[in-house]
Tab-separated table of C-alpha atoms and ligand atoms in Angstrom:
chain	number	residue	atom	x	y	z
A	1	UNK	CA	112.071	52.378	111.732
A	2	UNK	CA	114.690	51.063	109.361
A	3	UNK	CA	114.624	49.399	106.062
A	4	UNK	CA	116.308	46.029	106.368
A	5	UNK	CA	117.430	43.609	103.502
A	6	UNK	CA	118.076	39.859	104.973
A	7	UNK	CA	120.079	37.635	102.700
A	8	UNK	CA	118.721	33.963	103.082
A	9	UNK	CA	115.299	32.701	103.677
A	10	UNK	CA	116.133	29.567	105.919
A	11	UNK	CA	114.944	29.490	109.555
A	12	UNK	CA	117.455	32.117	110.455
A	13	UNK	CA	116.456	34.601	107.819
A	14	UNK	CA	112.729	34.016	108.440
A	15	UNK	CA	112.880	34.405	112.018
A	16	UNK	CA	114.728	37.442	111.866
A	17	UNK	CA	112.195	38.830	109.582
A	18	UNK	CA	109.423	37.729	111.933
A	19	UNK	CA	110.959	39.740	114.749
A	20	UNK	CA	111.921	42.739	112.857
A	21	UNK	CA	108.512	43.095	111.347
A	22	UNK	CA	106.924	42.856	114.752
A	23	UNK	CA	109.018	45.821	115.682
A	24	UNK	CA	107.597	47.689	112.751
A	25	UNK	CA	110.762	47.626	110.448
A	26	UNK	CA	110.429	47.328	106.676
A	27	UNK	CA	111.751	44.004	105.548
A	28	UNK	CA	112.837	42.333	102.289
A	29	UNK	CA	114.279	38.881	102.032
A	30	UNK	CA	116.517	38.213	98.894
A	31	UNK	CA	116.939	34.196	98.344
A	32	UNK	CA	118.932	32.490	95.839
A	33	UNK	CA	116.481	29.618	95.406
A	34	UNK	CA	113.098	28.675	95.615
A	35	UNK	CA	113.329	28.452	99.515
A	36	UNK	CA	111.689	25.024	99.951
A	37	UNK	CA	115.217	23.374	98.998
A	38	UNK	CA	117.068	24.867	102.002
A	39	UNK	CA	118.458	23.047	105.065
A	40	UNK	CA	115.562	24.321	107.233
A	41	UNK	CA	113.001	21.880	105.549
A	42	UNK	CA	114.247	18.581	105.731
A	43	UNK	CA	115.749	18.494	109.013
A	44	UNK	CA	114.815	16.243	112.044
A	45	UNK	CA	112.721	18.745	113.665
A	46	UNK	CA	114.194	18.651	117.107
A	47	UNK	CA	114.179	21.498	119.511
A	48	UNK	CA	117.128	20.667	121.631
A	49	UNK	CA	118.233	22.536	124.927
A	50	UNK	CA	119.826	19.141	125.542
A	51	UNK	CA	122.546	20.049	123.029
A	52	UNK	CA	124.514	22.350	125.185
A	53	UNK	CA	127.712	20.362	124.336
A	54	UNK	CA	129.106	21.545	121.028
A	55	UNK	CA	130.454	19.055	118.267
A	56	UNK	CA	134.023	19.987	119.135
A	57	UNK	CA	134.591	17.891	122.347
A	58	UNK	CA	137.595	15.909	123.541
A	59	UNK	CA	137.862	12.530	121.649
A	60	UNK	CA	135.895	13.806	118.636
A	61	UNK	CA	138.970	14.098	116.411
A	62	UNK	CA	140.171	10.735	117.087
A	63	UNK	CA	136.529	9.329	116.708
A	64	UNK	CA	136.291	11.451	113.493
A	65	UNK	CA	139.434	9.865	112.006
A	66	UNK	CA	138.146	6.207	112.814
A	67	UNK	CA	134.869	6.921	111.165
A	68	UNK	CA	136.589	8.251	107.979
A	69	UNK	CA	137.512	4.650	107.108
A	70	UNK	CA	133.846	3.447	107.214
A	71	UNK	CA	131.785	4.267	104.181
A	72	UNK	CA	128.551	3.874	106.243
A	73	UNK	CA	129.862	5.864	109.269
A	74	UNK	CA	127.864	8.936	110.589
A	75	UNK	CA	130.833	11.504	110.165
A	76	UNK	CA	133.137	11.893	107.157
A	77	UNK	CA	135.577	14.681	106.189
A	78	UNK	CA	136.665	14.453	102.396
A	79	UNK	CA	140.455	14.906	102.728
A	80	UNK	CA	141.415	17.743	100.243
A	81	UNK	CA	143.911	20.820	99.964
A	82	UNK	CA	140.973	23.245	100.669
A	83	UNK	CA	142.262	26.218	102.490
A	84	UNK	CA	138.778	26.617	104.193
A	85	UNK	CA	138.637	22.938	105.590
A	86	UNK	CA	142.004	23.097	106.807
A	87	UNK	CA	141.619	26.369	108.613
A	88	UNK	CA	138.223	24.959	109.943
A	89	UNK	CA	139.869	21.701	111.008
A	90	UNK	CA	142.725	23.496	112.987
A	91	UNK	CA	140.106	25.635	114.819
A	92	UNK	CA	138.021	22.628	115.566
A	93	UNK	CA	140.981	20.899	116.998
A	94	UNK	CA	141.912	23.873	119.122
A	95	UNK	CA	138.521	23.812	120.367
A	96	UNK	CA	137.879	20.166	121.137
A	97	UNK	CA	138.715	20.288	124.921
A	98	UNK	CA	136.986	20.359	128.292
A	99	UNK	CA	137.491	24.179	128.828
A	100	UNK	CA	135.593	25.042	125.658
A	101	UNK	CA	132.868	22.535	126.455
A	102	UNK	CA	132.518	24.160	129.868
A	103	UNK	CA	132.490	27.589	128.635
A	104	UNK	CA	129.928	27.003	125.864
A	105	UNK	CA	127.389	25.087	128.063
A	106	UNK	CA	125.548	28.242	129.562
A	107	UNK	CA	125.473	30.278	126.566
A	108	UNK	CA	124.130	27.543	124.504
A	109	UNK	CA	121.512	26.772	127.121
A	110	UNK	CA	120.378	30.195	127.558
A	111	UNK	CA	119.975	30.572	123.831
A	112	UNK	CA	118.271	27.285	123.504
A	113	UNK	CA	115.970	28.040	126.336
A	114	UNK	CA	115.099	31.286	124.888
A	115	UNK	CA	114.156	29.736	121.493
A	116	UNK	CA	112.078	27.048	123.075
A	117	UNK	CA	110.034	29.571	124.983
A	118	UNK	CA	109.496	31.595	121.632
A	119	UNK	CA	108.417	28.456	119.944
A	120	UNK	CA	105.775	28.081	122.381
A	121	UNK	CA	104.844	31.791	121.922
A	122	UNK	CA	104.719	31.254	118.147
A	123	UNK	CA	102.561	28.120	118.455
A	124	UNK	CA	99.915	30.287	120.221
A	125	UNK	CA	99.599	32.527	117.403
A	126	UNK	CA	96.747	32.136	114.818
A	127	UNK	CA	97.772	30.213	111.659
A	128	UNK	CA	100.809	28.799	113.203
A	129	UNK	CA	100.162	25.065	113.417
A	130	UNK	CA	103.349	23.226	113.103
A	131	UNK	CA	103.022	20.241	115.194
A	132	UNK	CA	104.869	21.581	118.332
A	133	UNK	CA	105.184	18.869	120.804
A	134	UNK	CA	106.930	19.068	124.254
A	135	UNK	CA	107.482	15.284	124.747
A	136	UNK	CA	111.240	15.376	124.920
A	137	UNK	CA	113.730	13.083	122.975
A	138	UNK	CA	114.746	9.580	123.969
A	139	UNK	CA	118.615	9.207	123.428
A	140	UNK	CA	118.771	5.262	123.162
A	141	UNK	CA	122.123	3.509	123.669
A	142	UNK	CA	123.312	-0.202	123.249
A	143	UNK	CA	126.712	-0.065	124.635
A	144	UNK	CA	128.205	0.587	128.290
A	145	UNK	CA	130.480	3.320	126.703
A	146	UNK	CA	127.450	5.172	125.386
A	147	UNK	CA	125.407	4.576	128.690
A	148	UNK	CA	128.405	6.172	130.686
A	149	UNK	CA	128.692	9.236	128.053
A	150	UNK	CA	124.772	9.842	128.575
A	151	UNK	CA	124.817	9.416	132.390
A	152	UNK	CA	127.651	12.071	132.359
A	153	UNK	CA	125.564	14.372	130.009
A	154	UNK	CA	122.486	13.959	132.210
A	155	UNK	CA	124.402	14.869	135.408
A	156	UNK	CA	125.864	18.043	133.695
A	157	UNK	CA	122.411	18.831	132.404
A	158	UNK	CA	120.777	18.622	135.952
A	159	UNK	CA	123.499	21.071	137.145
A	160	UNK	CA	122.454	23.559	134.433
A	161	UNK	CA	118.930	23.212	135.528
A	162	UNK	CA	117.838	21.072	132.391
A	163	UNK	CA	115.219	18.328	132.807
A	164	UNK	CA	116.763	15.090	131.744
A	165	UNK	CA	116.635	11.602	133.295
A	166	UNK	CA	118.401	8.072	132.720
A	167	UNK	CA	115.824	5.444	131.929
A	168	UNK	CA	116.143	1.625	132.136
A	169	UNK	CA	114.817	-0.612	129.466
A	170	UNK	CA	111.370	-1.051	131.402
A	171	UNK	CA	110.816	2.668	131.647
A	172	UNK	CA	111.924	3.034	127.934
A	173	UNK	CA	109.198	0.457	127.049
A	174	UNK	CA	106.641	2.164	129.110
A	175	UNK	CA	107.160	5.279	127.146
A	176	UNK	CA	107.462	3.680	123.685
A	177	UNK	CA	105.167	0.804	124.287
A	178	UNK	CA	103.993	0.205	120.709
A	179	UNK	CA	107.762	-0.503	119.493
A	180	UNK	CA	110.032	-3.387	120.365
A	181	UNK	CA	113.326	-2.040	121.782
A	182	UNK	CA	116.757	-3.672	121.747
A	183	UNK	CA	118.558	-1.288	123.938
A	184	UNK	CA	120.404	-0.878	127.437
A	185	UNK	CA	118.456	2.047	128.344
A	186	UNK	CA	118.095	5.811	127.280
A	187	UNK	CA	118.637	9.323	128.447
A	188	UNK	CA	115.194	11.097	128.396
A	189	UNK	CA	116.012	14.744	127.290
A	190	UNK	CA	112.517	15.940	128.903
A	191	UNK	CA	113.505	19.614	128.333
A	192	UNK	CA	113.635	18.991	124.431
A	193	UNK	CA	110.641	19.057	121.955
A	194	UNK	CA	109.942	18.477	118.154
A	195	UNK	CA	107.875	20.002	115.223
A	196	UNK	CA	107.426	19.444	111.643
A	197	UNK	CA	109.985	21.783	109.905
A	198	UNK	CA	107.948	22.457	106.640
A	199	UNK	CA	104.768	23.418	108.498
A	200	UNK	CA	106.954	25.961	110.448
A	201	UNK	CA	108.656	27.243	107.489
A	202	UNK	CA	105.441	27.703	105.448
A	203	UNK	CA	103.655	29.040	108.414
A	204	UNK	CA	106.356	31.817	108.776
A	205	UNK	CA	106.496	32.471	104.864
A	206	UNK	CA	102.666	32.948	104.856
A	207	UNK	CA	102.596	35.199	107.834
A	208	UNK	CA	105.517	37.274	106.528
A	209	UNK	CA	104.139	37.565	103.243
A	210	UNK	CA	100.610	38.694	104.486
A	211	UNK	CA	102.237	41.257	106.822
A	212	UNK	CA	104.226	43.237	104.377
A	213	UNK	CA	107.569	41.345	104.130
A	214	UNK	CA	108.672	41.037	100.494
A	215	UNK	CA	110.290	37.744	99.804
A	216	UNK	CA	112.213	37.543	96.469
A	217	UNK	CA	112.826	34.148	95.445
A	218	UNK	CA	115.748	33.252	92.853
A	219	UNK	CA	117.436	36.491	93.729
A	220	UNK	CA	120.969	35.455	94.502
A	221	UNK	CA	123.012	38.212	96.026
A	222	UNK	CA	126.262	38.115	93.945
A	223	UNK	CA	128.117	41.333	95.401
A	224	UNK	CA	128.105	43.321	98.505
A	225	UNK	CA	128.921	47.043	97.973
A	226	UNK	CA	130.639	49.067	100.568
A	227	UNK	CA	132.035	52.324	101.381
A	228	UNK	CA	134.244	52.523	104.274
A	229	UNK	CA	132.392	51.026	107.176
A	230	UNK	CA	129.075	50.967	105.520
A	231	UNK	CA	127.365	48.585	103.179
A	232	UNK	CA	125.746	50.814	100.526
A	233	UNK	CA	123.784	48.010	98.683
A	234	UNK	CA	123.929	44.450	97.490
A	235	UNK	CA	123.523	43.131	93.800
A	236	UNK	CA	121.039	40.579	92.934
A	237	UNK	CA	119.838	39.852	89.266
A	238	UNK	CA	122.052	42.901	88.069
A	239	UNK	CA	120.126	45.215	90.346
A	240	UNK	CA	121.295	47.228	93.194
A	241	UNK	CA	119.145	46.863	96.510
A	242	UNK	CA	119.771	49.320	99.174
A	243	UNK	CA	118.756	49.524	102.789
A	244	UNK	CA	119.622	50.883	106.142
A	245	UNK	CA	120.902	47.672	107.635
A	246	UNK	CA	121.602	44.110	106.139
A	247	UNK	CA	121.293	40.598	107.785
A	248	UNK	CA	123.554	37.892	106.705
A	249	UNK	CA	121.467	34.565	107.159
A	250	UNK	CA	122.571	32.652	104.087
A	251	UNK	CA	123.563	29.421	105.990
A	252	UNK	CA	126.329	27.286	104.791
A	253	UNK	CA	126.801	29.799	101.914
A	254	UNK	CA	127.648	32.697	104.268
A	255	UNK	CA	131.437	32.672	104.090
A	256	UNK	CA	131.415	33.936	100.576
A	257	UNK	CA	129.242	36.855	101.137
A	258	UNK	CA	130.922	37.746	104.231
A	259	UNK	CA	134.227	37.661	102.461
A	260	UNK	CA	132.730	40.473	100.139
A	261	UNK	CA	132.762	42.769	103.150
A	262	UNK	CA	136.193	41.842	103.963
A	263	UNK	CA	135.029	39.718	106.899
A	264	UNK	CA	135.969	36.085	107.608
A	265	UNK	CA	133.198	33.839	108.842
A	266	UNK	CA	134.422	30.173	109.248
A	267	UNK	CA	131.861	27.648	108.125
A	268	UNK	CA	131.996	24.340	106.586
A	269	UNK	CA	128.831	22.866	105.177
A	270	UNK	CA	128.124	19.735	107.117
A	271	UNK	CA	125.910	17.619	104.608
A	272	UNK	CA	123.108	15.409	106.165
A	273	UNK	CA	120.442	13.243	104.775
A	274	UNK	CA	117.012	12.423	105.515
A	275	UNK	CA	113.837	10.767	104.240
A	276	UNK	CA	110.294	10.109	105.259
A	277	UNK	CA	108.461	6.804	105.550
A	278	UNK	CA	104.747	6.182	106.104
A	279	UNK	CA	103.982	5.054	109.490
A	280	UNK	CA	100.056	4.570	109.587
A	281	UNK	CA	100.369	2.781	112.905
A	282	UNK	CA	101.845	5.645	114.466
A	283	UNK	CA	103.870	3.670	116.752
A	284	UNK	CA	106.335	6.336	117.753
A	285	UNK	CA	105.340	9.110	119.765
A	286	UNK	CA	108.679	10.406	121.199
A	287	UNK	CA	111.382	11.320	118.808
A	288	UNK	CA	114.532	8.963	119.261
A	289	UNK	CA	118.165	9.496	118.754
A	290	UNK	CA	120.428	6.350	118.390
A	291	UNK	CA	123.533	7.310	120.296
A	292	UNK	CA	126.063	5.067	118.722
A	293	UNK	CA	124.725	5.375	115.204
A	294	UNK	CA	124.127	9.212	115.469
A	295	UNK	CA	120.677	8.912	113.709
A	296	UNK	CA	117.669	10.943	114.436
A	297	UNK	CA	114.242	9.516	114.069
A	298	UNK	CA	111.226	11.909	114.353
A	299	UNK	CA	107.519	11.125	114.066
A	300	UNK	CA	106.079	14.252	111.973
A	301	UNK	CA	103.054	14.794	109.723
A	302	UNK	CA	101.754	11.143	110.174
A	303	UNK	CA	104.989	9.728	109.114
A	304	UNK	CA	108.506	9.029	110.353
A	305	UNK	CA	111.693	11.089	109.377
A	306	UNK	CA	114.959	9.461	109.479
A	307	UNK	CA	117.946	11.612	109.399
A	308	UNK	CA	121.824	11.753	110.065
A	309	UNK	CA	125.368	11.757	108.796
A	310	UNK	CA	127.659	14.763	108.596
A	311	UNK	CA	129.880	15.109	105.675
A	312	UNK	CA	132.437	17.836	105.680
A	313	UNK	CA	132.941	18.789	102.121
A	314	UNK	CA	132.462	21.493	99.584
A	315	UNK	CA	128.698	22.175	98.710
A	316	UNK	CA	127.773	19.655	96.055
A	317	UNK	CA	124.771	17.601	94.679
A	318	UNK	CA	126.108	14.181	95.269
A	319	UNK	CA	124.134	11.671	97.097
A	320	UNK	CA	126.095	9.257	98.881
A	321	UNK	CA	123.865	5.899	98.972
A	322	UNK	CA	126.084	4.151	101.425
A	323	UNK	CA	125.589	6.755	104.122
A	324	UNK	CA	121.917	6.501	103.622
A	325	UNK	CA	122.261	2.707	104.149
A	326	UNK	CA	124.280	3.407	107.130
A	327	UNK	CA	121.085	5.407	108.551
A	328	UNK	CA	118.756	2.542	107.373
A	329	UNK	CA	120.884	-0.463	108.752
A	330	UNK	CA	121.258	1.219	112.200
A	331	UNK	CA	117.342	1.433	112.859
A	332	UNK	CA	116.479	-2.173	113.422
A	333	UNK	CA	119.514	-2.727	115.738
A	334	UNK	CA	117.571	-0.538	118.373
A	335	UNK	CA	113.893	-0.830	117.084
A	336	UNK	CA	113.599	-4.279	116.061
A	337	UNK	CA	110.325	-3.825	114.109
A	338	UNK	CA	111.254	-0.550	112.422
A	339	UNK	CA	112.680	-1.549	109.026
A	340	UNK	CA	113.085	1.517	106.767
A	341	UNK	CA	113.750	0.798	103.079
A	342	UNK	CA	116.218	2.693	101.003
A	343	UNK	CA	114.049	5.381	99.385
A	344	UNK	CA	114.187	6.232	95.653
A	345	UNK	CA	116.899	8.621	94.895
A	346	UNK	CA	114.689	11.473	94.346
A	347	UNK	CA	113.062	10.973	97.830
A	348	UNK	CA	116.273	11.294	99.690
A	349	UNK	CA	116.620	14.822	101.065
A	350	UNK	CA	120.071	16.486	101.743
A	351	UNK	CA	120.909	19.866	103.324
A	352	UNK	CA	123.978	21.759	104.498
A	353	UNK	CA	124.645	22.469	108.030
A	354	UNK	CA	126.151	25.782	108.493
A	355	UNK	CA	128.753	24.466	110.939
A	356	UNK	CA	131.226	26.668	112.807
A	357	UNK	CA	134.352	25.208	114.033
A	358	UNK	CA	133.640	25.575	117.902
A	359	UNK	CA	130.063	24.563	117.646
A	360	UNK	CA	128.603	28.007	118.582
A	361	UNK	CA	126.423	30.215	116.102
A	362	UNK	CA	127.631	33.528	114.921
A	363	UNK	CA	125.052	36.245	116.148
A	364	UNK	CA	126.088	39.741	116.275
A	365	UNK	CA	127.284	42.865	114.465
A	366	UNK	CA	130.199	42.622	112.071
A	367	UNK	CA	133.311	44.223	113.507
A	368	UNK	CA	134.102	45.620	109.891
A	369	UNK	CA	130.833	47.166	108.940
A	370	UNK	CA	128.397	49.246	111.150
A	371	UNK	CA	125.078	48.202	109.230
A	372	UNK	CA	125.721	44.486	109.063
A	373	UNK	CA	124.578	41.941	111.217
A	374	UNK	CA	125.633	38.121	110.931
A	375	UNK	CA	123.064	35.285	111.955
A	376	UNK	CA	124.427	32.061	110.984
A	377	UNK	CA	126.751	29.062	111.817
A	378	UNK	CA	124.095	27.163	113.834
A	379	UNK	CA	125.334	23.777	112.667
A	380	UNK	CA	123.073	20.931	114.012
A	381	UNK	CA	120.878	23.262	115.929
A	382	UNK	CA	119.764	25.722	113.448
A	383	UNK	CA	115.979	24.973	113.573
A	384	UNK	CA	116.022	24.900	117.255
A	385	UNK	CA	117.856	28.016	117.545
A	386	UNK	CA	115.900	29.863	114.841
A	387	UNK	CA	113.464	32.118	116.936
A	388	UNK	CA	115.931	33.208	119.382
A	389	UNK	CA	118.210	34.144	116.745
A	390	UNK	CA	115.502	36.230	115.053
A	391	UNK	CA	114.552	37.714	118.288
A	392	UNK	CA	118.318	38.721	118.962
A	393	UNK	CA	118.807	40.067	115.345
A	394	UNK	CA	115.801	42.239	115.866
A	395	UNK	CA	117.111	43.783	119.255
A	396	UNK	CA	120.738	44.477	117.615
A	397	UNK	CA	118.966	46.215	114.661
A	398	UNK	CA	116.847	48.373	116.996
A	399	UNK	CA	120.068	48.827	119.266
A	400	UNK	CA	118.099	47.436	122.077
A	401	UNK	CA	119.654	45.443	125.058
A	402	UNK	CA	119.611	41.874	123.827
A	403	UNK	CA	117.563	39.151	125.827
A	404	UNK	CA	120.550	37.270	126.747
A	405	UNK	CA	124.262	37.885	126.719
A	406	UNK	CA	125.575	37.230	123.142
A	407	UNK	CA	129.268	37.658	123.676
A	408	UNK	CA	130.077	33.928	123.163
A	409	UNK	CA	128.432	34.225	119.654
A	410	UNK	CA	130.525	37.019	118.442
A	411	UNK	CA	131.194	36.793	114.776
A	412	UNK	CA	134.586	38.027	114.944
A	413	UNK	CA	135.625	35.718	117.934
A	414	UNK	CA	138.128	34.218	115.583
A	415	UNK	CA	139.458	37.504	114.030
B	1	FAD	C1	119.881	15.710	108.395
B	1	FAD	C2	119.757	17.105	109.294
B	1	FAD	C3	119.034	17.025	110.248
B	1	FAD	C4	118.808	18.178	111.105
B	1	FAD	N1	118.246	17.995	112.296
B	1	FAD	C5	118.158	19.348	113.038
B	1	FAD	C6	117.249	19.196	114.197
B	1	FAD	O1	116.576	18.199	114.477
B	1	FAD	N2	117.038	20.351	114.982
B	1	FAD	C7	117.764	21.370	114.589
B	1	FAD	O2	117.781	22.361	115.260
B	1	FAD	N3	118.599	21.550	113.534
B	1	FAD	C8	118.793	20.270	112.630
B	1	FAD	N4	119.439	20.723	111.673
B	1	FAD	C9	120.259	21.754	111.323
B	1	FAD	C10	119.291	22.825	110.641
B	1	FAD	O3	118.660	22.254	109.669
B	1	FAD	C11	120.071	24.005	110.035
B	1	FAD	O4	121.073	24.561	111.316
B	1	FAD	C12	119.348	25.317	109.844
B	1	FAD	O5	118.280	24.654	108.805
B	1	FAD	C13	120.072	26.189	109.145
B	1	FAD	O6	119.325	27.284	108.794
B	1	FAD	P1	119.722	28.578	108.039
B	1	FAD	O7	118.676	29.581	107.887
B	1	FAD	O8	120.991	29.128	108.720
B	1	FAD	O9	120.298	28.067	106.570
B	1	FAD	P2	119.493	27.545	105.479
B	1	FAD	O10	118.389	26.864	105.759
B	1	FAD	O11	120.337	26.678	104.638
B	1	FAD	O12	119.042	28.658	104.620
B	1	FAD	C14	120.048	29.613	103.979
B	1	FAD	C15	119.310	30.230	102.876
B	1	FAD	O13	120.126	31.226	102.330
B	1	FAD	C16	120.219	31.275	100.855
B	1	FAD	N5	121.233	31.821	100.265
B	1	FAD	C17	122.550	31.228	100.044
B	1	FAD	N6	123.341	32.085	99.479
B	1	FAD	C18	122.595	33.112	99.073
B	1	FAD	C19	122.813	34.465	98.098
B	1	FAD	N7	124.113	34.351	97.791
B	1	FAD	N8	121.877	35.018	98.000
B	1	FAD	C20	120.720	34.887	98.429
B	1	FAD	N9	120.343	33.857	99.162
B	1	FAD	C21	121.341	33.014	99.482
B	1	FAD	C22	120.050	29.821	100.550
B	1	FAD	O14	119.116	29.599	99.316
B	1	FAD	C23	119.014	29.359	101.654
B	1	FAD	O15	117.559	29.340	101.411
B	1	FAD	C24	119.620	19.331	110.782
B	1	FAD	C25	120.268	19.479	109.474
B	1	FAD	C26	120.487	18.208	108.792
B	1	FAD	C27	121.139	18.060	107.553
């Protein structure tokens, strides 16, 4: 059995630790923060096999440019002479085509379905109550254009064997009877599910810590030491930490750490916001996506979580209230009696999606280092893909055949 150090205690790091420990490995996790502030806590909690289309799609570049001129739009790129952004943007544009979308569908589907199955297994374990629900997601639309896009998506999904359907207004109302709807219809992503992310994260942490995994909070990895093709240690708090194998699961912060090993991992932080609002009436039972507004609404913990926006910029602490307002103003356009209020600043959560330019995660061995595994770049689907990523990492560490083909997720695909 090996001694493993994982850098990062988000869902990718914790899930890796879970499966590695299950195989009997010795596992330590180093995280630069208190963990509860990472991207894996405040997300919309959606499990999304429906998301087999990467962000880089034909038309997305033009749409993105149009959105840049609207302060409340769901997508924004801060123009800057930032080498990483330019490099990322060029790669994104190169992949925004039908061939890439078609090539990515099966690998993403397989990864998602594996993860969904593993979530089911996890929920059966004692002390793993995280509100896992399998009611699907309703993707509501108000315009003919979005209706056509969803109809096309559903057709493709059915061809991939995923359970989805187009619903008319009456069918939508039957599924969401306690809320007034002002929509043309919805796609019901029946293959999807949802959960309460903090409950999942806390259950994983509790389980790991009581099963011999040491999690070191406030231990930022500041250097990676190497000798030829081998990592010989990492530095945290001025101390050298050594292991047989190292896993990079540092989310949006991963590129800087990968660079220390001489490796380039293209990721931009895609900042998004969310907030919770009380919902004592429990009117929403199925999570919703608002197609045109790109907003996610999920019932969880007896409340509702509203989330959205994607700002590509350097990692920063700014809260752009205009974008939060964009989320708030979009909701009553679909649900006439849901009227979220602008929360206090300190109640607005934000996180950084580790977004790869082609919309596929990086899961695999580093080409440069023999004892270094990359598990990041999951973008908008990191929660959903967590367990599958963790299982695959454990199989890579143990030199086992991976559960699914991971060629499409190669960390060196751009090198
Ligand atoms: C608004 C919003 C809604 C979302 N909704 C969904 C959803 O519904 N479904 C879904 O699947 N996904 C969703 N996501 C995306 C998902 O949250 C992320 O993809 C996922 O949380 C990324 O997990 P991670 O483990 O890779 O990174 P993180 O959770 O960010 O964890 C990375 C960890 O690495 C640590 N770290 C960084 N640098 C260092 C260092 N040098 N040394 C030590 N530790 C370090 C950080 O402190 C952090 O704890 C959403 C994201 C946002 C913003």
